[in-house]
Amino acid sequence: MSDEPSEHEHEARDAIGEPRCLTCGYVLSGLPSPHKCPECGRPFDLDIASTVMTRVPFMAWTFWMPALLTAVGGGVLGSIFLVFAFGNWGVSVWFGAPFAVGAILGYRVRAAPMLLVLLSLVGAAGFITGMVSLQLAGAFCAMALGIIILAPVLLGLLAGWLLRRNLKESRFSQRSWLPVLLIFAALMGLGLVERLTDSPNRIESVTTEGVIAAPIEASWDGLVFYEEVTHPAPWILRIGLARPLSASGSGRRAGDIKKCVYNKGHISKRITAVNAPRLLAFDVIEQQIGYERDVRLVDGSFEFVPIGDGLTQVRLTTRYVPRLSPRWCWRPFEEIAVHTLHDYVIEGIRLRAECPRPAVIALRASD
Amino acid sequence: MRLEISPNWRVRAITWADVPLPASVVWGQMRGLRRFLTADPLHVGVTFADSANEHFPPIGGALVIHHRMFGVAIDRVGKLLSWKEGVGFAVSDLSQRGKDVGFPHVCGYEAKAVDAGHSRITLSACGRWTARWVPRPVIKLWLWWVMAETRRSVEAEMRRFAKWRSSQRALVPQK
């Protein structure tokens, strides 16, 4: 390392030293003083600090925009690399990359703390937008990410800010760019460690219960004879998650294959157990609903239990292999998603059970 | 851009930066010598040695031009050779080892009005190439890069200033 002042020290010295006209930014060095600015006529006195400015005129956005673009672009590109090169969908992508976004903003942007926090929120939004644009996350995931990445981005911001404070007075000549590269290198290192230590996630199960104001047989019919879902879906299913639209194929005997069509694809189920009107269990043999990177559905079941007074309790269970980690972070959001979907299905069963259509009654009679 | 290397190794490189600012405004920025000289990609800073004014040397005043290339820091020396207020200036850029080694040259900068709102800055480097073992095409390529980068840097700096100025225009009184 050279003992000479670093590039930034020169810049800093220049930036604070050159006297300029307060109005038009004209460099006043070497002019007779006191005098008037040759460009705009404003009086100045080089011996009176309040009559000149010593900062280089600049547009504020050119000050923070490069750092923001570097942070968001680097975070998204880093995530792409982690996902496609390392196959990571864990800590490095969801915590490491947002941390890097925050760290670069904290390191490269010199601004008031409140402004830095605001900028980090913009950075987080940019990161999420990038992930959604590249179809690495859907609308629901984007909402979840909005919560998940907030802490890493802010922690990264703090780390970057502290790093900046520590290096500010140093003579380290490469400090403008090398720490930024090291932040990205650390992200890749984290991705590599995660890949080497990764272990498959265990199967998880989500169960949702509901009560139908109909006898158990009618409730059963509401499940096995449904073909089209016509009731309105909750907003979360409409904007972000896959929702069932219709079903084809029989689901009344073990071995039957039923194809459930969703708005984003379909799922094929092989019926594995039928104990009418109490239990219907199935394996998922084909899944194409747009969440293949997030979960792999394994199997599920519908259980009906009479609870008296013509009421039936229905219990839906879905088992899946999650692909997103860390599990403590993603599990709550997956449970919200599956419960919402279950509630929608139970609502469909309830509507069909409580108001059976003639076609269903006829099918039931022929069965 | 014009690049010439004569048979006796005299080098003359000139390029022009067109900027969307009146010449008087451009000059107002160019006269920030310490900052303007760092438009050259090899110059990272300038110190005015033996000058009472840390921002403005007298004509003939000594300069130390801090260079950095591929991470290597080198200080070269020079003088403010000429200064024509409102027009331009020239500085020499010499090796500390002497005037006959390390590409001694003069960097010149001049602003000229093109019209009321535009001007052209002439950037030049004239000197003698001393590392004669370097093939001429390589020297030309090297000079081309330095001059092109300088022009790009000057244009970018002036564009930035033009944006700042237009954002401040409401505040700037008419002369």
mmCIF file of N, CA and C in Angstrom, chain A residues 1 36-37 54 57 64 72 113 120 123 193 261 284 332-333 366:
data_model
loop_
_atom_site.group_PDB
_atom_site.id
_atom_site.type_symbol
_atom_site.label_atom_id
_atom_site.label_comp_id
_atom_site.label_asym_id
_atom_site.label_seq_id
_atom_site.Cartn_x
_atom_site.Cartn_y
_atom_site.Cartn_z
ATOM 1 N N MET A 1 0.840 -1.204 0.000
ATOM 2 C CA MET A 1 0.000 0.000 0.000
ATOM 3 C C MET A 1 0.873 1.251 0.000
ATOM 4 N N LYS A 36 -16.935 39.930 -7.261
ATOM 5 C CA LYS A 36 -18.206 39.347 -7.678
ATOM 6 C C LYS A 36 -17.925 38.146 -8.567
ATOM 7 N N CYS A 37 -18.802 37.173 -8.506
ATOM 8 C CA CYS A 37 -18.637 35.980 -9.347
ATOM 9 C C CYS A 37 -18.693 36.403 -10.817
ATOM 10 N N THR A 54 -17.867 25.022 -0.537
ATOM 11 C CA THR A 54 -16.669 24.231 -0.806
ATOM 12 C C THR A 54 -17.017 22.818 -1.266
ATOM 13 N N PRO A 57 -20.647 20.763 -6.670
ATOM 14 C CA PRO A 57 -22.082 20.657 -6.970
ATOM 15 C C PRO A 57 -22.399 19.291 -7.577
ATOM 16 N N TRP A 64 -26.479 8.605 -4.849
ATOM 17 C CA TRP A 64 -26.896 7.329 -4.254
ATOM 18 C C TRP A 64 -27.347 6.294 -5.279
ATOM 19 N N VAL A 72 -28.774 -3.570 -5.571
ATOM 20 C CA VAL A 72 -29.916 -4.378 -6.026
ATOM 21 C C VAL A 72 -29.495 -5.319 -7.148
ATOM 22 N N PRO A 113 -28.692 8.860 8.632
ATOM 23 C CA PRO A 113 -29.201 7.517 8.959
ATOM 24 C C PRO A 113 -30.626 7.271 8.481
ATOM 25 N N SER A 120 -32.553 1.754 2.083
ATOM 26 C CA SER A 120 -32.471 0.292 2.220
ATOM 27 C C SER A 120 -33.836 -0.345 1.963
ATOM 28 N N GLY A 123 -34.082 -0.467 -1.596
ATOM 29 C CA GLY A 123 -33.222 -1.564 -2.036
ATOM 30 C C GLY A 123 -33.902 -2.915 -1.854
ATOM 31 N N VAL A 193 -20.743 -22.847 1.212
ATOM 32 C CA VAL A 193 -20.828 -23.568 2.496
ATOM 33 C C VAL A 193 -22.208 -24.195 2.636
ATOM 34 N N VAL A 261 -57.384 -29.280 -11.885
ATOM 35 C CA VAL A 261 -56.858 -28.173 -12.680
ATOM 36 C C VAL A 261 -56.821 -26.907 -11.817
ATOM 37 N N VAL A 284 -49.865 -37.630 -4.599
ATOM 38 C CA VAL A 284 -49.707 -36.696 -5.719
ATOM 39 C C VAL A 284 -48.682 -37.302 -6.676
ATOM 40 N N PRO A 332 -44.037 -20.743 8.538
ATOM 41 C CA PRO A 332 -45.280 -20.000 8.817
ATOM 42 C C PRO A 332 -45.993 -19.532 7.547
ATOM 43 N N PHE A 333 -45.213 -19.127 6.565
ATOM 44 C CA PHE A 333 -45.845 -18.640 5.327
ATOM 45 C C PHE A 333 -46.445 -19.810 4.538
ATOM 46 N N SER A 366 -76.640 -43.252 -9.088
ATOM 47 C CA SER A 366 -76.099 -44.258 -10.013
ATOM 48 C C SER A 366 -74.888 -44.964 -9.416
#
